[in-house]
C-alpha atoms as a printed R data frame, in Angstrom:
    type eleno elety resid chain resno      x       y       z
1   ATOM     1    CA   MET     A     1 42.720  85.368 176.366
2   ATOM     2    CA   ASP     A     2 44.743  82.002 175.958
3   ATOM     3    CA   VAL     A     3 44.530  78.817 177.620
4   ATOM     4    CA   LYS     A     4 47.336  77.288 178.485
5   ATOM     5    CA   THR     A     5 48.092  73.791 177.307
6   ATOM     6    CA   ALA     A     6 44.071  73.500 176.368
7   ATOM     7    CA   PHE     A     7 44.046  70.016 175.144
8   ATOM     8    CA   LEU     A     8 45.179  68.617 178.527
9   ATOM     9    CA   ASN     A     9 42.044  70.026 180.185
10  ATOM    10    CA   GLY     A    10 39.753  67.597 178.154
11  ATOM    11    CA   GLU     A    11 38.289  65.000 179.881
12  ATOM    12    CA   LEU     A    12 38.132  61.660 177.777
13  ATOM    13    CA   GLY     A    13 35.087  59.765 177.748
14  ATOM    14    CA   GLU     A    14 36.391  56.551 176.306
15  ATOM    15    CA   GLU     A    15 39.367  54.296 176.306
16  ATOM    16    CA   VAL     A    16 42.554  55.526 174.135
17  ATOM    17    CA   TYR     A    17 45.311  53.483 172.977
18  ATOM    18    CA   VAL     A    18 48.674  54.671 171.934
19  ATOM    19    CA   ALA     A    19 48.537  52.148 169.168
20  ATOM    20    CA   LYS     A    20 45.325  51.931 167.136
21  ATOM    21    CA   PRO     A    21 43.772  48.458 167.110
22  ATOM    22    CA   GLN     A    22 44.007  46.726 164.021
23  ATOM    23    CA   GLY     A    23 41.003  47.759 161.584
24  ATOM    24    CA   PHE     A    24 40.429  50.829 163.508
25  ATOM    25    CA   THR     A    25 39.830  53.958 161.417
26  ATOM    26    CA   ASP     A    26 40.228  57.285 163.446
27  ATOM    27    CA   SER     A    27 37.271  59.388 162.562
28  ATOM    28    CA   GLY     A    28 38.470  62.592 164.443
29  ATOM    29    CA   GLY     A    29 41.193  63.842 167.002
30  ATOM    30    CA   SER     A    30 40.286  62.945 170.464
31  ATOM    31    CA   ALA     A    31 42.146  65.552 172.370
32  ATOM    32    CA   PRO     A    32 40.461  68.605 170.265
33  ATOM    33    CA   ARG     A    33 37.025  66.950 170.605
34  ATOM    34    CA   ALA     A    34 37.284  66.472 174.302
35  ATOM    35    CA   TRP     A    35 38.667  70.082 174.757
36  ATOM    36    CA   ASN     A    36 35.802  71.703 173.025
37  ATOM    37    CA   LYS     A    37 33.442  69.573 175.087
38  ATOM    38    CA   LYS     A    38 34.885  70.827 177.951
39  ATOM    39    CA   LEU     A    39 34.918  74.525 177.228
40  ATOM    40    CA   ASP     A    40 31.668  74.214 176.085
41  ATOM    41    CA   GLY     A    41 30.474  72.722 179.400
42  ATOM    42    CA   VAL     A    42 32.242  75.109 181.731
43  ATOM    43    CA   LEU     A    43 30.938  78.068 179.543
44  ATOM    44    CA   SER     A    44 27.478  76.622 180.123
45  ATOM    45    CA   SER     A    45 27.910  76.528 183.526
46  ATOM    46    CA   LEU     A    46 28.590  80.077 183.696
47  ATOM    47    CA   GLY     A    47 25.676  81.165 182.140
48  ATOM    48    CA   PHE     A    48 26.622  81.332 178.460
49  ATOM    49    CA   GLU     A    49 24.463  79.960 175.284
50  ATOM    50    CA   ARG     A    50 25.917  79.288 172.227
51  ATOM    51    CA   ALA     A    51 24.689  81.495 169.125
52  ATOM    52    CA   PRO     A    52 22.215  79.366 167.135
53  ATOM    53    CA   SER     A    53 23.800  80.330 163.725
54  ATOM    54    CA   GLU     A    54 27.520  80.375 164.841
55  ATOM    55    CA   HIS     A    55 28.786  77.660 166.850
56  ATOM    56    CA   ALA     A    56 31.789  79.297 167.746
57  ATOM    57    CA   VAL     A    57 29.892  82.239 169.396
58  ATOM    58    CA   TYR     A    58 28.629  82.615 172.994
59  ATOM    59    CA   THR     A    59 26.732  85.094 174.729
60  ATOM    60    CA   ARG     A    60 25.645  86.008 178.510
61  ATOM    61    CA   GLN     A    61 23.184  88.246 180.004
62  ATOM    62    CA   HIS     A    62 24.049  89.370 183.312
63  ATOM    63    CA   GLY     A    63 22.057  92.190 185.032
64  ATOM    64    CA   GLY     A    64 21.070  93.641 181.736
65  ATOM    65    CA   LYS     A    65 24.472  93.661 180.562
66  ATOM    66    CA   ARG     A    66 25.620  91.347 177.619
67  ATOM    67    CA   LEU     A    67 28.799  89.747 177.036
68  ATOM    68    CA   LEU     A    68 30.140  88.259 173.615
69  ATOM    69    CA   LEU     A    69 32.851  85.617 173.522
70  ATOM    70    CA   GLY     A    70 34.253  84.380 170.363
71  ATOM    71    CA   VAL     A    71 36.282  81.040 170.457
72  ATOM    72    CA   TYR     A    72 38.690  79.640 168.210
73  ATOM    73    CA   VAL     A    73 40.512  76.353 169.782
74  ATOM    74    CA   ASP     A    74 42.218  77.737 173.024
75  ATOM    75    CA   ASP     A    75 41.982  81.405 172.140
76  ATOM    76    CA   LEU     A    76 39.083  83.492 173.445
77  ATOM    77    CA   ILE     A    77 37.915  86.853 172.167
78  ATOM    78    CA   ILE     A    78 35.867  88.946 174.790
79  ATOM    79    CA   THR     A    79 33.784  92.083 174.287
80  ATOM    80    CA   GLY     A    80 30.960  93.715 175.853
81  ATOM    81    CA   SER     A    81 29.563  96.760 177.204
82  ATOM    82    CA   CYS     A    82 30.650  96.548 180.816
83  ATOM    83    CA   ASP     A    83 34.607  96.515 181.811
84  ATOM    84    CA   MET     A    84 33.211  94.986 185.184
85  ATOM    85    CA   GLU     A    85 31.660  92.043 183.526
86  ATOM    86    CA   ILE     A    86 34.685  91.301 181.350
87  ATOM    87    CA   THR     A    87 36.736  91.283 184.435
88  ATOM    88    CA   ARG     A    88 34.284  88.858 186.253
89  ATOM    89    CA   PHE     A    89 34.238  86.486 183.340
90  ATOM    90    CA   LYS     A    90 38.360  86.549 182.955
91  ATOM    91    CA   GLU     A    91 38.286  85.859 186.937
92  ATOM    92    CA   GLU     A    92 35.912  82.966 186.271
93  ATOM    93    CA   MET     A    93 38.058  81.287 183.738
94  ATOM    94    CA   SER     A    94 41.185  81.776 185.691
95  ATOM    95    CA   SER     A    95 39.784  79.786 188.515
96  ATOM    96    CA   ARG     A    96 39.061  76.926 186.242
97  ATOM    97    CA   PHE     A    97 42.141  76.981 183.727
98  ATOM    98    CA   SER     A    98 45.544  78.313 183.499
99  ATOM    99    CA   MET     A    99 45.028  81.268 181.437
100 ATOM   100    CA   SER     A   100 46.939  84.004 179.620
101 ATOM   101    CA   ASP     A   101 45.453  87.673 179.461
102 ATOM   102    CA   LEU     A   102 47.032  89.047 176.172
103 ATOM   103    CA   GLY     A   103 45.021  92.243 176.521
104 ATOM   104    CA   LEU     A   104 43.702  93.940 173.574
105 ATOM   105    CA   PRO     A   105 43.939  91.860 170.255
106 ATOM   106    CA   LYS     A   106 46.533  93.254 167.690
107 ATOM   107    CA   LEU     A   107 46.752  90.456 165.648
108 ATOM   108    CA   TYR     A   108 44.205  87.507 165.213
109 ATOM   109    CA   LEU     A   109 44.147  84.693 162.495
110 ATOM   110    CA   GLY     A   110 46.107  87.157 160.272
111 ATOM   111    CA   ILE     A   111 43.721  90.208 160.829
112 ATOM   112    CA   GLU     A   112 45.444  93.136 162.222
113 ATOM   113    CA   VAL     A   113 43.295  94.883 164.954
114 ATOM   114    CA   ASP     A   114 43.667  98.412 166.148
115 ATOM   115    CA   GLN     A   115 41.231 100.107 168.872
116 ATOM   116    CA   THR     A   116 40.951 103.494 169.601
117 ATOM   117    CA   PRO     A   117 38.093 104.835 171.839
118 ATOM   118    CA   GLY     A   118 34.887 104.313 169.399
119 ATOM   119    CA   VAL     A   119 36.772 103.041 166.568
120 ATOM   120    CA   ILE     A   120 37.968  99.557 165.589
121 ATOM   121    CA   THR     A   121 39.784  99.062 162.427
122 ATOM   122    CA   LEU     A   122 40.520  95.702 160.810
123 ATOM   123    CA   LYS     A   123 42.914  94.622 157.853
124 ATOM   124    CA   GLN     A   124 45.544  92.229 156.660
125 ATOM   125    CA   SER     A   125 48.567  94.382 155.402
126 ATOM   126    CA   THR     A   126 50.974  91.757 156.447
127 ATOM   127    CA   PHE     A   127 49.132  89.080 154.934
128 ATOM   128    CA   ALA     A   128 48.870  90.881 151.707
129 ATOM   129    CA   LYS     A   129 52.425  91.391 151.944
130 ATOM   130    CA   LYS     A   130 53.094  87.923 152.273
131 ATOM   131    CA   LEU     A   131 50.790  86.909 149.448
132 ATOM   132    CA   LEU     A   132 52.640  89.374 146.998
133 ATOM   133    CA   GLU     A   133 55.790  87.990 147.958
134 ATOM   134    CA   LYS     A   134 54.684  84.305 147.542
135 ATOM   135    CA   SER     A   135 52.924  85.081 143.869
136 ATOM   136    CA   GLY     A   136 56.615  86.757 142.824
137 ATOM   137    CA   MET     A   137 54.594  90.033 142.469
138 ATOM   138    CA   ALA     A   138 56.200  91.878 145.245
139 ATOM   139    CA   GLY     A   139 57.315  95.439 143.574
140 ATOM   140    CA   CYS     A   140 54.736  95.024 140.652
141 ATOM   141    CA   ASN     A   141 52.990  98.293 139.326
142 ATOM   142    CA   PRO     A   142 49.903  98.823 141.320
143 ATOM   143    CA   ALA     A   143 46.296  98.703 139.093
144 ATOM   144    CA   HIS     A   144 43.297 101.176 139.924
145 ATOM   145    CA   VAL     A   145 40.641  98.198 139.829
146 ATOM   146    CA   PRO     A   146 41.018  94.597 140.955
147 ATOM   147    CA   ILE     A   147 39.140  93.611 137.452
148 ATOM   148    CA   GLU     A   148 38.544  95.223 134.147
149 ATOM   149    CA   PRO     A   149 35.071  96.171 133.342
150 ATOM   150    CA   ARG     A   150 33.107  93.930 130.983
151 ATOM   151    CA   LEU     A   151 35.850  91.076 131.313
152 ATOM   152    CA   LYS     A   152 34.665  87.769 129.843
153 ATOM   153    CA   LEU     A   153 36.278  84.780 130.587
154 ATOM   154    CA   SER     A   154 35.222  80.889 129.799
155 ATOM   155    CA   THR     A   155 36.367  77.803 131.663
156 ATOM   156    CA   VAL     A   156 37.253  76.563 128.136
157 ATOM   157    CA   SER     A   157 40.233  78.373 126.979
158 ATOM   158    CA   PRO     A   158 42.630  77.990 124.074
159 ATOM   159    CA   ASN     A   159 45.391  79.479 126.136
160 ATOM   160    CA   LEU     A   160 48.294  77.639 127.493
161 ATOM   161    CA   PRO     A   161 47.755  75.784 130.985
162 ATOM   162    CA   VAL     A   162 49.406  76.972 134.196
163 ATOM   163    CA   ASP     A   163 50.584  75.051 137.485
164 ATOM   164    CA   ILE     A   164 47.247  74.378 139.059
165 ATOM   165    CA   THR     A   165 48.703  74.201 142.727
166 ATOM   166    CA   MET     A   166 50.031  77.473 142.447
167 ATOM   167    CA   TYR     A   167 47.024  78.959 140.903
168 ATOM   168    CA   ARG     A   168 44.599  77.344 143.578
169 ATOM   169    CA   SER     A   169 46.874  78.675 146.404
170 ATOM   170    CA   ILE     A   170 47.021  82.279 145.131
171 ATOM   171    CA   VAL     A   171 43.299  82.425 144.798
172 ATOM   172    CA   GLY     A   172 42.775  80.279 148.069
173 ATOM   173    CA   SER     A   173 44.707  83.050 149.863
174 ATOM   174    CA   LEU     A   174 42.835  85.932 147.987
175 ATOM   175    CA   ARG     A   175 39.529  84.547 149.177
176 ATOM   176    CA   TYR     A   176 40.818  84.736 152.915
177 ATOM   177    CA   LEU     A   177 42.004  88.491 151.991
178 ATOM   178    CA   VAL     A   178 38.104  88.933 151.463
179 ATOM   179    CA   HIS     A   179 37.323  89.083 155.102
180 ATOM   180    CA   THR     A   180 38.555  92.356 155.288
181 ATOM   181    CA   ARG     A   181 38.340  93.534 151.793
182 ATOM   182    CA   PRO     A   182 34.976  93.382 150.521
183 ATOM   183    CA   ASP     A   183 36.138  95.491 147.275
184 ATOM   184    CA   ILE     A   184 37.624  92.435 145.930
185 ATOM   185    CA   SER     A   185 34.917  90.047 146.582
186 ATOM   186    CA   PHE     A   186 33.452  89.815 143.110
187 ATOM   187    CA   ALA     A   187 36.971  89.553 141.374
188 ATOM   188    CA   VAL     A   188 37.996  86.774 143.629
189 ATOM   189    CA   VAL     A   189 34.660  84.684 143.178
190 ATOM   190    CA   PHE     A   190 35.281  85.341 139.363
191 ATOM   191    CA   VAL     A   191 38.623  83.717 139.493
192 ATOM   192    CA   SER     A   192 37.554  80.994 141.429
193 ATOM   193    CA   ARG     A   193 35.688  79.766 138.514
194 ATOM   194    CA   PHE     A   194 38.524  78.382 136.922
195 ATOM   195    CA   MET     A   195 40.140  76.408 139.677
196 ATOM   196    CA   GLU     A   196 39.713  72.953 137.728
197 ATOM   197    CA   ALA     A   197 41.683  73.998 134.655
198 ATOM   198    CA   PRO     A   198 43.274  77.358 135.041
199 ATOM   199    CA   THR     A   199 45.343  78.780 131.943
200 ATOM   200    CA   THR     A   200 47.211  81.923 131.457
201 ATOM   201    CA   GLU     A   201 44.603  84.328 130.688
202 ATOM   202    CA   HIS     A   202 42.870  83.449 133.807
203 ATOM   203    CA   LEU     A   203 46.238  83.916 135.629
204 ATOM   204    CA   SER     A   204 46.294  87.372 134.129
205 ATOM   205    CA   ALA     A   205 42.971  87.989 135.699
206 ATOM   206    CA   VAL     A   206 44.389  87.066 139.080
207 ATOM   207    CA   LYS     A   207 47.479  88.946 138.702
208 ATOM   208    CA   GLN     A   208 45.072  91.911 138.169
209 ATOM   209    CA   ILE     A   209 43.963  91.396 141.527
210 ATOM   210    CA   LEU     A   210 47.213  91.118 143.143
211 ATOM   211    CA   ARG     A   211 48.050  94.546 141.270
212 ATOM   212    CA   TYR     A   212 45.403  96.341 142.436
213 ATOM   213    CA   ILE     A   213 46.026  94.825 146.444
214 ATOM   214    CA   ALA     A   214 49.828  96.114 145.727
215 ATOM   215    CA   GLY     A   215 48.502  99.499 145.454
216 ATOM   216    CA   THR     A   216 45.718  99.103 148.458
217 ATOM   217    CA   LEU     A   217 48.095  97.218 151.000
218 ATOM   218    CA   ASN     A   218 46.920  99.299 153.778
219 ATOM   219    CA   PHE     A   219 43.050  99.376 153.054
220 ATOM   220    CA   GLY     A   220 40.613  97.643 155.357
221 ATOM   221    CA   CYS     A   221 37.471  98.196 157.278
222 ATOM   222    CA   THR     A   222 36.684 101.086 160.171
223 ATOM   223    CA   TYR     A   223 33.944 100.397 162.581
224 ATOM   224    CA   ASN     A   224 32.532 102.992 164.667
225 ATOM   225    CA   ALA     A   225 30.809 102.591 168.146
226 ATOM   226    CA   CYS     A   226 26.992 102.385 167.479
227 ATOM   227    CA   LYS     A   227 25.195 104.847 169.567
228 ATOM   228    CA   ASP     A   228 22.426 102.499 171.001
229 ATOM   229    CA   ASP     A   229 20.935  99.140 170.261
230 ATOM   230    CA   ALA     A   230 18.262 100.422 167.916
231 ATOM   231    CA   GLU     A   231 20.851 100.960 165.077
232 ATOM   232    CA   PRO     A   232 19.210  99.368 161.915
233 ATOM   233    CA   LEU     A   233 20.208  96.331 159.857
234 ATOM   234    CA   ILE     A   234 20.261  97.660 156.257
235 ATOM   235    CA   GLY     A   235 20.585  95.024 153.595
236 ATOM   236    CA   PHE     A   236 21.588  95.479 149.922
237 ATOM   237    CA   SER     A   237 20.974  93.028 147.051
238 ATOM   238    CA   ASP     A   238 21.676  93.479 143.561
239 ATOM   239    CA   ALA     A   239 22.144  90.945 140.560
240 ATOM   240    CA   ASP     A   240 24.212  91.091 137.232
241 ATOM   241    CA   HIS     A   241 21.934  88.934 134.576
242 ATOM   242    CA   ALA     A   242 23.648  86.035 132.773
243 ATOM   243    CA   GLY     A   243 27.029  87.461 133.374
244 ATOM   244    CA   ASP     A   244 28.648  83.905 132.994
245 ATOM   245    CA   VAL     A   245 29.620  82.877 129.766
246 ATOM   246    CA   ASP     A   246 29.417  79.390 129.908
247 ATOM   247    CA   ASP     A   247 26.502  78.431 131.900
248 ATOM   248    CA   ARG     A   248 24.528  82.063 131.365
249 ATOM   249    CA   LYS     A   249 24.165  82.154 135.080
250 ATOM   250    CA   SER     A   250 23.734  85.191 137.093
251 ATOM   251    CA   THR     A   251 25.687  86.814 139.997
252 ATOM   252    CA   THR     A   252 24.154  87.904 143.304
253 ATOM   253    CA   GLY     A   253 25.726  90.740 145.512
254 ATOM   254    CA   SER     A   254 24.645  91.415 148.762
255 ATOM   255    CA   LEU     A   255 25.872  93.611 151.547
256 ATOM   256    CA   PHE     A   256 24.578  94.122 155.125
257 ATOM   257    CA   PHE     A   257 24.918  97.401 157.394
258 ATOM   258    CA   TYR     A   258 24.700  97.538 161.105
259 ATOM   259    CA   GLY     A   259 24.280 101.278 161.725
260 ATOM   260    CA   ARG     A   260 26.960 102.534 159.124
261 ATOM   261    CA   CYS     A   261 29.350  99.828 159.709
262 ATOM   262    CA   PRO     A   262 29.508  96.725 156.980
263 ATOM   263    CA   ILE     A   263 29.056  93.538 158.793
264 ATOM   264    CA   SER     A   264 28.366  91.001 156.041
265 ATOM   265    CA   TRP     A   265 28.804  90.945 152.256
266 ATOM   266    CA   GLN     A   266 28.720  88.169 149.379
267 ATOM   267    CA   SER     A   267 29.171  87.856 145.938
268 ATOM   268    CA   GLN     A   268 28.074  84.331 144.218
269 ATOM   269    CA   LYS     A   269 27.017  82.773 141.250
270 ATOM   270    CA   GLN     A   270 23.347  81.656 141.391
271 ATOM   271    CA   LYS     A   271 22.386  78.111 141.585
272 ATOM   272    CA   SER     A   272 19.852  78.323 138.857
273 ATOM   273    CA   THR     A   273 19.643  80.013 135.356
274 ATOM   274    CA   ALA     A   274 17.323  83.351 135.585
275 ATOM   275    CA   LEU     A   275 15.228  83.652 132.310
276 ATOM   276    CA   SER     A   276 15.112  87.335 132.707
277 ATOM   277    CA   SER     A   277 16.925  90.179 134.784
278 ATOM   278    CA   CYS     A   278 13.504  90.514 136.895
279 ATOM   279    CA   GLN     A   279 13.698  86.779 137.935
280 ATOM   280    CA   ALA     A   280 17.634  87.233 138.681
281 ATOM   281    CA   GLU     A   281 16.877  90.368 140.695
282 ATOM   282    CA   TYR     A   282 14.083  88.343 142.685
283 ATOM   283    CA   MET     A   283 16.711  85.488 143.211
284 ATOM   284    CA   ALA     A   284 19.232  87.816 144.665
285 ATOM   285    CA   ALA     A   285 16.565  89.433 146.751
286 ATOM   286    CA   SER     A   286 15.550  86.001 148.395
287 ATOM   287    CA   THR     A   287 19.195  85.188 148.967
288 ATOM   288    CA   THR     A   288 19.691  88.427 150.806
289 ATOM   289    CA   SER     A   289 16.692  87.703 152.798
290 ATOM   290    CA   CYS     A   290 17.542  84.300 153.933
291 ATOM   291    CA   GLN     A   291 21.046  85.837 155.125
292 ATOM   292    CA   GLN     A   292 19.260  88.407 157.060
293 ATOM   293    CA   TYR     A   293 17.048  85.891 158.827
294 ATOM   294    CA   SER     A   294 20.523  84.285 159.760
295 ATOM   295    CA   PHE     A   295 21.338  87.298 161.619
296 ATOM   296    CA   ALA     A   296 18.265  88.273 163.664
297 ATOM   297    CA   ARG     A   297 17.167  84.147 163.924
298 ATOM   298    CA   ILE     A   298 13.641  85.826 164.905
299 ATOM   299    CA   PRO     A   299 10.306  86.254 162.975
300 ATOM   300    CA   PHE     A   300 10.677  89.979 161.100
301 ATOM   301    CA   SER     A   301  9.265  91.822 158.541
302 ATOM   302    CA   ILE     A   302 11.135  93.275 155.635
303 ATOM   303    CA   THR     A   303 10.628  96.210 154.074
304 ATOM   304    CA   VAL     A   304 11.861  96.545 150.283
305 ATOM   305    CA   GLU     A   305 12.691  99.847 148.546
306 ATOM   306    CA   PHE     A   306 13.915 100.089 144.949
307 ATOM   307    CA   ILE     A   307 17.071 101.795 144.664
308 ATOM   308    CA   THR     A   308 19.337 102.986 141.624
309 ATOM   309    CA   ALA     A   309 22.066 105.307 142.328
310 ATOM   310    CA   ASP     A   310 22.666 104.422 145.962
311 ATOM   311    CA   GLN     A   311 22.940 100.610 144.900
312 ATOM   312    CA   LEU     A   312 26.054  99.623 146.969
313 ATOM   313    CA   ALA     A   313 25.677  95.852 146.101
314 ATOM   314    CA   ASP     A   314 26.698  96.926 142.526
315 ATOM   315    CA   ILE     A   315 30.625  96.494 143.112
316 ATOM   316    CA   PHE     A   316 29.797  92.765 144.144
317 ATOM   317    CA   THR     A   317 28.091  91.677 140.914
318 ATOM   318    CA   LYS     A   318 30.759  92.928 138.142
319 ATOM   319    CA   GLY     A   319 33.804  94.970 137.112
320 ATOM   320    CA   LEU     A   320 33.289  98.429 137.144
321 ATOM   321    CA   GLY     A   321 35.220 101.461 135.946
322 ATOM   322    CA   ARG     A   322 37.898 103.400 138.048
323 ATOM   323    CA   VAL     A   323 35.485 106.242 139.264
324 ATOM   324    CA   LYS     A   324 32.443 104.159 139.975
325 ATOM   325    CA   PHE     A   325 34.728 101.679 141.557
326 ATOM   326    CA   GLN     A   326 36.178 103.770 143.915
327 ATOM   327    CA   GLU     A   327 33.304 105.728 144.932
328 ATOM   328    CA   LEU     A   328 31.460 102.735 145.817
329 ATOM   329    CA   ARG     A   329 34.463 101.299 147.533
330 ATOM   330    CA   GLU     A   330 34.556 104.025 150.248
331 ATOM   331    CA   ARG     A   331 30.945 103.870 150.189
332 ATOM   332    CA   ILE     A   332 30.615 100.209 151.422
333 ATOM   333    CA   GLY     A   333 33.404 101.255 154.147
334 ATOM   334    CA   VAL     A   334 36.610 100.311 152.832
335 ATOM   335    CA   ILE     A   335 39.328 102.778 153.226
336 ATOM   336    CA   ASP     A   336 43.157 103.535 153.689
337 ATOM   337    CA   ILE     A   337 44.215 102.770 157.069
338 ATOM   338    CA   LYS     A   338 47.234 104.617 158.005
């Protein structure tokens, strides 16, 4: 649902000048802040509680039925297990604001959404096509992997520098594409390390990612309906020891499934240098455990298991060969969405 003229609904709690008084520095827009305060108050009066770990998400329990609400300024994404509760909420909001019911979401913040009974798919094909056009890579020859195995690059490079603004713009767009493409997470994080002074060899690594995207434009994530509320939350953690050639820091990879559906993934360089592969693995496990707590927000016990062949987080720590990469890509839930 969309709130019409949302900012006009905000109630200002202070005097607003058409022209700023001399010496006054605006620390933030009044209208957006007032609207957010107004919406938060209305949702609270309707029995919603703001999620402690994500302030743009609200929940409500009524009669054993749960309603979830995602807020982006004046756009509301509503989901729940009961159609009657969703209809009731729409009526409650329509009685307070002028609303537009846009139906099932098709395109939300550049993410293409398709819903069929029991299945939801997310992809960013249109966004990816625009990125290829913007970067001059439309019609390029596709690549099978986003980063070559054992590729090592340094921030200190003897190669010619490239346009910094252009490099940062492309990498920034790739980072947004990771929202539905966990298969490119490591490659994008890797090229993000060279934002300060990129050279032609760094740009070549970026173009490798773009060539891979050109061959996988319709890839995205598929989410199947959970059978019940008792679906397990399963996390994978892995580390690549001393992979960075500049500071010898390791890379942490983590992946979470709710049931069989991927809900969170991460690839990041560790904040301190691990002195052994064992220490790097412990640091990765610690980071993953903290992330699990942010999901549950309740005391829990963690069961840790050692795995080798089924280590799905391996794809987030290093460049892999074609066969291994494509196998893990499918197993983490990234498929071709026709």
